[in-house]
Coordinates of C-alpha atoms in Angstrom, one line a residue:
X1 CA -26.1 -28.6 -51.2
X2 CA -24.4 -25.6 -52.8
X3 CA -20.9 -25.2 -54.2
X4 CA -19.5 -21.7 -53.7
X5 CA -16.5 -20.1 -55.2
X6 CA -15.2 -16.5 -54.7
X7 CA -13.9 -15.2 -58.0
X8 CA -13.5 -11.4 -57.5
X9 CA -11.6 -11.3 -60.8
X10 CA -15.0 -11.8 -62.5
X11 CA -15.2 -8.3 -64.0
X12 CA -11.7 -8.6 -65.5
X13 CA -12.8 -12.0 -66.9
X14 CA -15.9 -10.5 -68.5
X15 CA -13.7 -8.0 -70.3
X16 CA -11.2 -10.6 -71.4
X17 CA -13.9 -13.2 -72.3
X18 CA -11.4 -16.1 -72.5
X19 CA -11.7 -19.7 -71.2
X20 CA -8.2 -19.4 -69.8
X21 CA -7.4 -16.0 -68.4
X22 CA -4.8 -14.8 -65.9
X23 CA -6.2 -11.8 -63.9
X24 CA -4.0 -9.0 -62.5
X25 CA -1.9 -9.9 -59.4
X26 CA -4.1 -7.9 -57.0
X27 CA -7.2 -9.8 -58.1
X28 CA -5.4 -13.1 -57.7
X29 CA -4.3 -12.2 -54.2
X30 CA -7.7 -11.0 -53.2
X31 CA -9.2 -14.3 -54.4
X32 CA -6.6 -16.4 -52.6
X33 CA -6.7 -14.6 -49.2
X34 CA -10.5 -14.1 -49.1
X35 CA -11.5 -17.4 -50.7
X36 CA -13.2 -18.4 -47.5
X37 CA -15.7 -15.5 -47.9
X38 CA -18.7 -17.6 -49.1
X39 CA -18.8 -19.3 -45.7
X40 CA -20.4 -16.0 -44.5
X41 CA -23.6 -16.7 -46.5
X42 CA -23.4 -20.4 -47.1
X43 CA -25.4 -23.0 -45.2
X44 CA -24.1 -26.0 -43.1
X45 CA -22.9 -28.8 -45.5
X46 CA -22.2 -26.4 -48.4
X47 CA -18.8 -26.7 -50.2
X48 CA -16.5 -23.7 -50.5
X49 CA -13.7 -23.9 -53.0
X50 CA -10.5 -22.3 -51.6
X51 CA -6.8 -22.1 -52.4
X52 CA -5.6 -23.3 -49.0
X53 CA -7.9 -25.2 -46.7
X54 CA -5.8 -24.5 -43.5
X55 CA -5.6 -20.8 -44.2
X56 CA -9.3 -20.6 -45.0
X57 CA -10.3 -22.4 -41.7
X58 CA -8.0 -20.0 -39.8
X59 CA -9.4 -16.9 -41.4
X60 CA -13.0 -18.1 -40.9
X61 CA -12.3 -18.9 -37.2
X62 CA -10.7 -15.6 -36.5
X63 CA -13.8 -13.7 -37.4
X64 CA -15.4 -15.1 -34.2
X65 CA -18.9 -15.2 -35.7
X66 CA -21.8 -16.2 -33.5
X67 CA -23.6 -17.7 -36.5
X68 CA -21.0 -19.9 -38.2
X69 CA -22.2 -22.6 -40.6
X70 CA -20.1 -25.7 -40.7
X71 CA -19.0 -25.6 -44.4
X72 CA -16.7 -27.9 -46.2
X73 CA -13.5 -26.2 -47.5
X74 CA -11.8 -27.9 -50.4
X75 CA -9.3 -27.0 -53.1
X76 CA -10.0 -27.4 -56.8
X77 CA -7.6 -30.3 -56.8
X78 CA -9.6 -32.3 -54.3
X79 CA -13.1 -31.3 -55.5
X80 CA -13.3 -34.7 -57.2
X81 CA -13.9 -36.3 -53.7
X82 CA -17.4 -34.8 -53.9
X83 CA -18.2 -36.0 -57.4
X84 CA -21.5 -37.7 -56.4
X85 CA -22.7 -34.6 -54.5
X86 CA -21.8 -32.3 -57.4
X87 CA -24.3 -34.1 -59.7
X88 CA -27.2 -32.5 -57.9
X89 CA -25.5 -29.4 -56.3
X90 CA -26.3 -25.8 -57.0
X91 CA -23.2 -24.0 -58.2
X92 CA -22.8 -20.3 -57.1
X93 CA -19.7 -18.4 -58.0
X94 CA -19.3 -14.7 -57.1
X95 CA -20.1 -14.1 -60.7
X96 CA -20.6 -16.2 -63.9
X97 CA -18.1 -15.8 -66.7
X98 CA -16.5 -18.2 -69.2
X99 CA -13.3 -18.3 -67.2
X100 CA -14.8 -19.6 -63.9
X101 CA -17.1 -22.0 -65.8
X102 CA -14.0 -23.5 -67.6
X103 CA -12.1 -23.7 -64.3
X104 CA -15.0 -25.5 -62.5
X105 CA -15.5 -27.9 -65.4
X106 CA -11.8 -28.8 -65.3
X107 CA -12.1 -29.4 -61.5
X108 CA -14.9 -31.9 -62.1
X109 CA -18.1 -29.9 -61.9
X110 CA -20.6 -31.3 -64.4
X111 CA -21.7 -29.1 -67.3
X112 CA -25.4 -29.6 -66.5
X113 CA -24.8 -27.8 -63.1
X114 CA -23.6 -24.7 -64.8
X115 CA -24.9 -22.2 -67.4
X116 CA -24.2 -23.0 -71.1
X117 CA -21.8 -21.0 -73.2
X118 CA -24.8 -19.2 -74.8
X119 CA -26.2 -18.3 -71.3
X120 CA -22.7 -17.1 -70.2
X121 CA -22.5 -14.9 -73.3
X122 CA -25.9 -13.5 -72.5
X123 CA -24.9 -12.7 -68.9
X124 CA -21.8 -11.0 -70.2
X125 CA -23.8 -8.9 -72.6
X126 CA -26.2 -7.8 -69.9
X127 CA -23.3 -7.1 -67.6
X128 CA -22.1 -4.4 -70.1
X129 CA -22.5 -0.9 -68.5
X130 CA -24.9 0.0 -71.4
X131 CA -27.7 -1.6 -69.5
X132 CA -27.1 0.9 -66.6
X133 CA -27.3 3.7 -69.1
X134 CA -30.7 2.6 -70.2
X135 CA -32.0 2.2 -66.7
X136 CA -30.7 5.6 -65.6
X137 CA -32.5 7.2 -68.6
X138 CA -35.7 5.5 -67.7
X139 CA -35.5 6.7 -64.0
X140 CA -34.6 10.3 -64.9
X141 CA -38.2 11.4 -64.8
X142 CA -38.5 10.7 -61.1
X143 CA -38.5 13.5 -58.6
X144 CA -35.0 14.2 -57.0
X145 CA -33.2 12.2 -59.6
X146 CA -30.0 13.4 -61.3
X147 CA -27.3 11.9 -63.5
X148 CA -26.7 11.5 -67.2
X149 CA -24.7 8.9 -69.1
X150 CA -24.2 7.9 -72.7
X151 CA -22.6 5.0 -74.6
X152 CA -19.8 6.2 -76.8
X153 CA -18.4 4.1 -79.6
X154 CA -15.8 6.6 -81.0
X155 CA -13.1 8.7 -79.4
X156 CA -14.8 11.8 -81.0
X157 CA -18.0 11.2 -79.1
X158 CA -16.2 11.1 -75.8
X159 CA -14.4 14.4 -76.6
X160 CA -17.6 16.0 -77.7
X161 CA -19.3 14.9 -74.4
X162 CA -16.3 16.2 -72.5
X163 CA -16.5 19.7 -74.0
X164 CA -20.3 19.8 -73.5
X165 CA -20.1 18.8 -69.8
X166 CA -16.6 19.8 -68.9
X167 CA -16.2 17.4 -65.9
X168 CA -16.9 13.7 -66.7
X169 CA -16.3 10.1 -65.8
X170 CA -15.4 7.6 -68.5
X171 CA -15.9 3.9 -67.8
X172 CA -14.9 0.7 -69.6
X173 CA -18.0 -1.4 -70.4
X174 CA -16.7 -4.2 -68.2
X175 CA -14.4 -3.4 -65.3
X176 CA -14.1 -3.6 -61.5
X177 CA -15.1 -0.7 -59.2
X178 CA -12.2 1.8 -59.1
X179 CA -10.6 0.2 -62.1
X180 CA -11.4 0.8 -65.7
X181 CA -12.6 4.3 -64.7
X182 CA -11.1 7.7 -65.6
X183 CA -12.1 11.1 -64.3
X184 CA -11.5 13.8 -66.9
X185 CA -11.8 17.5 -66.5
X186 CA -11.7 19.6 -69.7
X187 CA -9.4 22.2 -68.0
X188 CA -6.9 19.7 -66.8
X189 CA -7.2 16.8 -69.2
X190 CA -4.0 14.9 -69.9
X191 CA -2.9 12.9 -72.9
X192 CA -2.8 9.6 -70.9
X193 CA -6.5 9.8 -70.0
X194 CA -7.5 10.3 -73.6
X195 CA -5.2 7.6 -74.8
X196 CA -6.8 5.2 -72.3
X197 CA -10.2 6.2 -73.8
X198 CA -9.0 5.4 -77.3
X199 CA -7.4 2.1 -76.3
X200 CA -10.5 1.0 -74.4
X201 CA -12.8 1.6 -77.3
X202 CA -10.4 -0.3 -79.6
X203 CA -10.3 -3.3 -77.2
X204 CA -13.9 -3.4 -75.9
X205 CA -15.9 -1.6 -78.6
X206 CA -17.4 1.2 -76.4
X207 CA -17.0 3.2 -73.3
X208 CA -19.7 4.9 -71.1
X209 CA -19.3 8.6 -70.4
X210 CA -21.2 10.3 -67.6
X211 CA -21.4 13.7 -66.0
X212 CA -19.4 13.8 -62.8
X213 CA -21.7 14.5 -59.8
X214 CA -20.8 16.1 -56.5
X215 CA -21.1 12.9 -54.4
X216 CA -22.2 13.1 -50.8
X217 CA -22.3 9.3 -50.1
X218 CA -22.5 5.9 -51.8
X219 CA -25.2 3.4 -51.3
X220 CA -26.8 0.5 -53.2
X221 CA -29.9 -1.6 -53.3
X222 CA -29.3 -5.3 -53.4
X223 CA -31.6 -7.6 -55.4
X224 CA -32.2 -11.3 -56.1
X225 CA -33.3 -12.6 -59.5
X226 CA -35.4 -15.8 -59.7
X227 CA -37.9 -17.4 -62.0
X228 CA -40.5 -15.1 -60.5
X229 CA -38.6 -11.9 -61.3
X230 CA -36.2 -9.5 -59.6
X231 CA -37.0 -8.3 -56.0
X232 CA -35.1 -6.0 -53.6
X233 CA -33.6 -7.7 -50.5
X234 CA -31.9 -4.9 -48.7
X235 CA -29.9 -1.7 -48.7
X236 CA -26.1 -1.4 -48.7
X237 CA -24.4 1.7 -47.2
X238 CA -20.7 1.4 -48.2
X239 CA -17.6 3.5 -48.5
X240 CA -15.0 3.8 -51.3
X241 CA -11.5 5.3 -51.6
X242 CA -10.6 6.6 -55.1
X243 CA -13.6 4.6 -56.4
X244 CA -12.5 1.3 -54.9
X245 CA -14.7 -0.5 -52.3
X246 CA -13.4 -0.4 -48.7
X247 CA -16.3 -1.3 -46.4
X248 CA -20.0 -1.7 -45.4
X249 CA -22.2 -0.7 -42.6
X250 CA -23.7 -3.7 -40.7
X251 CA -27.1 -2.5 -39.5
X252 CA -30.9 -3.2 -39.6
X253 CA -32.8 -2.1 -42.6
X254 CA -34.7 0.4 -40.4
X255 CA -31.4 2.1 -39.4
X256 CA -30.1 2.2 -43.0
X257 CA -33.4 3.7 -44.2
X258 CA -33.3 6.3 -41.4
X259 CA -29.8 7.4 -42.5
X260 CA -30.8 7.7 -46.1
X261 CA -34.0 9.6 -45.1
X262 CA -31.7 12.5 -44.1
X263 CA -31.0 12.9 -47.8
X264 CA -33.9 11.3 -49.7
X265 CA -37.6 11.0 -49.0
X266 CA -38.3 7.3 -48.3
X267 CA -41.3 7.3 -50.7
X268 CA -38.9 8.5 -53.5
X269 CA -36.5 5.6 -52.8
X270 CA -39.4 3.1 -52.7
X271 CA -40.7 4.3 -56.0
X272 CA -37.3 4.0 -57.6
X273 CA -36.7 0.5 -56.2
X274 CA -40.1 -0.6 -57.5
X275 CA -39.3 0.7 -61.0
X276 CA -35.9 -0.9 -61.0
X277 CA -37.4 -4.3 -60.0
X278 CA -39.8 -4.0 -63.0
X279 CA -37.0 -3.0 -65.4
X280 CA -34.6 -5.7 -64.3
X281 CA -37.3 -8.4 -64.4
X282 CA -38.1 -7.4 -68.0
X283 CA -34.4 -7.7 -69.0
X284 CA -32.9 -10.6 -67.0
X285 CA -35.7 -12.9 -65.8
X286 CA -35.0 -16.3 -67.4
X287 CA -31.4 -15.3 -68.2
X288 CA -29.8 -14.7 -64.9
X289 CA -30.6 -16.2 -61.5
X290 CA -28.9 -15.1 -58.3
X291 CA -27.8 -12.0 -56.5
X292 CA -27.1 -8.6 -58.1
X293 CA -26.9 -5.0 -57.0
X294 CA -27.5 -1.5 -58.2
X295 CA -25.0 1.1 -57.0
X296 CA -26.5 4.6 -56.3
X297 CA -25.2 7.9 -55.1
X298 CA -26.5 10.8 -53.0
X299 CA -25.5 14.0 -54.7
X300 CA -25.4 17.6 -53.5
X301 CA -27.9 19.8 -55.3
X302 CA -25.9 22.8 -56.4
X303 CA -28.9 24.4 -58.0
X304 CA -31.2 24.3 -54.9
X305 CA -32.7 27.8 -54.4
X306 CA -33.6 27.0 -50.8
X307 CA -33.3 24.1 -48.3
X308 CA -36.3 22.2 -49.8
X309 CA -34.1 19.8 -51.8
X310 CA -30.4 20.1 -50.9
X311 CA -29.8 16.6 -52.1
X312 CA -30.5 14.5 -55.2
X313 CA -30.0 10.9 -56.1
X314 CA -28.2 9.2 -59.0
X315 CA -30.2 5.9 -58.9
X316 CA -28.0 3.9 -61.2
X317 CA -24.3 4.4 -61.1
X318 CA -23.8 0.9 -62.2
X319 CA -25.5 -2.5 -62.2
X320 CA -23.5 -5.5 -60.8
X321 CA -24.9 -8.7 -62.3
X322 CA -23.2 -10.8 -59.6
X323 CA -22.9 -11.1 -55.8
X324 CA -21.6 -7.9 -54.2
X325 CA -20.0 -7.0 -50.9
X326 CA -23.4 -5.5 -50.1
X327 CA -24.9 -9.0 -50.1
X328 CA -22.1 -10.1 -47.8
X329 CA -23.0 -7.3 -45.4
X330 CA -26.7 -8.2 -45.6
X331 CA -25.9 -11.8 -44.7
X332 CA -24.0 -10.6 -41.6
X333 CA -26.6 -8.1 -40.6
X334 CA -29.4 -10.6 -40.9
X335 CA -27.6 -12.7 -38.3
X336 CA -27.5 -9.7 -35.9
X337 CA -24.1 -8.3 -36.4
X338 CA -24.0 -4.5 -36.0
X339 CA -21.1 -2.2 -36.8
X340 CA -18.9 -2.5 -39.9
X341 CA -17.3 -4.9 -42.3
X342 CA -14.1 -3.6 -43.9
X343 CA -11.9 -5.2 -46.5
X344 CA -8.4 -4.0 -45.3
X345 CA -5.0 -4.3 -46.9
X346 CA -2.5 -4.6 -44.1
X347 CA 1.0 -6.0 -44.1
X348 CA 0.6 -6.8 -47.8
X349 CA -2.4 -9.0 -47.1
X350 CA -6.2 -8.7 -47.6
X351 CA -8.3 -9.2 -44.5
X352 CA -11.9 -9.0 -43.6
X353 CA -12.3 -6.9 -40.4
X354 CA -15.6 -6.9 -38.4
X355 CA -16.1 -4.2 -35.8
X356 CA -18.9 -3.9 -33.4
X357 CA -19.8 -0.3 -32.9
X358 CA -23.2 1.2 -32.0
X359 CA -22.0 4.5 -33.3
X360 CA -21.8 3.3 -36.9
X361 CA -18.7 4.6 -38.6
X362 CA -20.6 4.9 -41.9
X363 CA -23.3 7.4 -40.6

């Protein structure tokens, strides 16, 4: 049996690094209204911790899934009812951090079922965006690869990078997609953006600065880490608005590869994935077990002299050392759902919307 908990505030918690941490309102609302989400990849008999059992059952039922495991929804206050099961259960939050570990311990989950404080600290260190900088540097020798990022530990280093590259993206070392990110153009830079850079370095020690690329589309490769190493489990074609995730294509791997082949030769993608598997195995095997994802980006090649290579790929926009919405989409796709999965904010509520559409809206 597996105990699941959806903690989308995970990236905020990594930055705060506190046993007791109150995330921003939006993160708390997302967690509350989508707490049923692990039921989409859980197995029958698994436990899913939710804020409201009745609301979770209702939201799960409304998705009208053909494959619908019979999971047990329970609140943190009633988790003690399953104390005997928890002694041997596998515990799988959305992401491991000291905050969720402390919350689960207070709810009755035994320490031996969770990573130690030292292991949590190691996961946090590896979740820092500096690991993505190192991976991108290693992949830069591949054909069709673009992108350049650096770790900056002073305000002056960021300013120097800005003047050298003119249009950049600056990211906090731990932050959610769309948050903790600033786009800075040397011609239109404002004081608030630079103040944010200075404040972030003071609070978190560093920032990551990268050259802004002319994005054509987002995608990711999803992985699983085990004692045997890291292996790719599927592709994720997704959309964002202002850097924040909005939805995923639900499709076969063949269809997703066919779409990406319009931009990137399949053999290039396969070579990149193989090298990422090797790199991540070297760095996280024995430290982190579970799902993770590497976000990538198709980029317009403004220097192409002809039509031979109109597109390039940034193969490591970021590494998410946790479950991702791409993994959720993979779970649905593997059970035959085709179309789209969107995370919508309607009538001041977060909802999961599944649409069936043979003409995929993410083509």
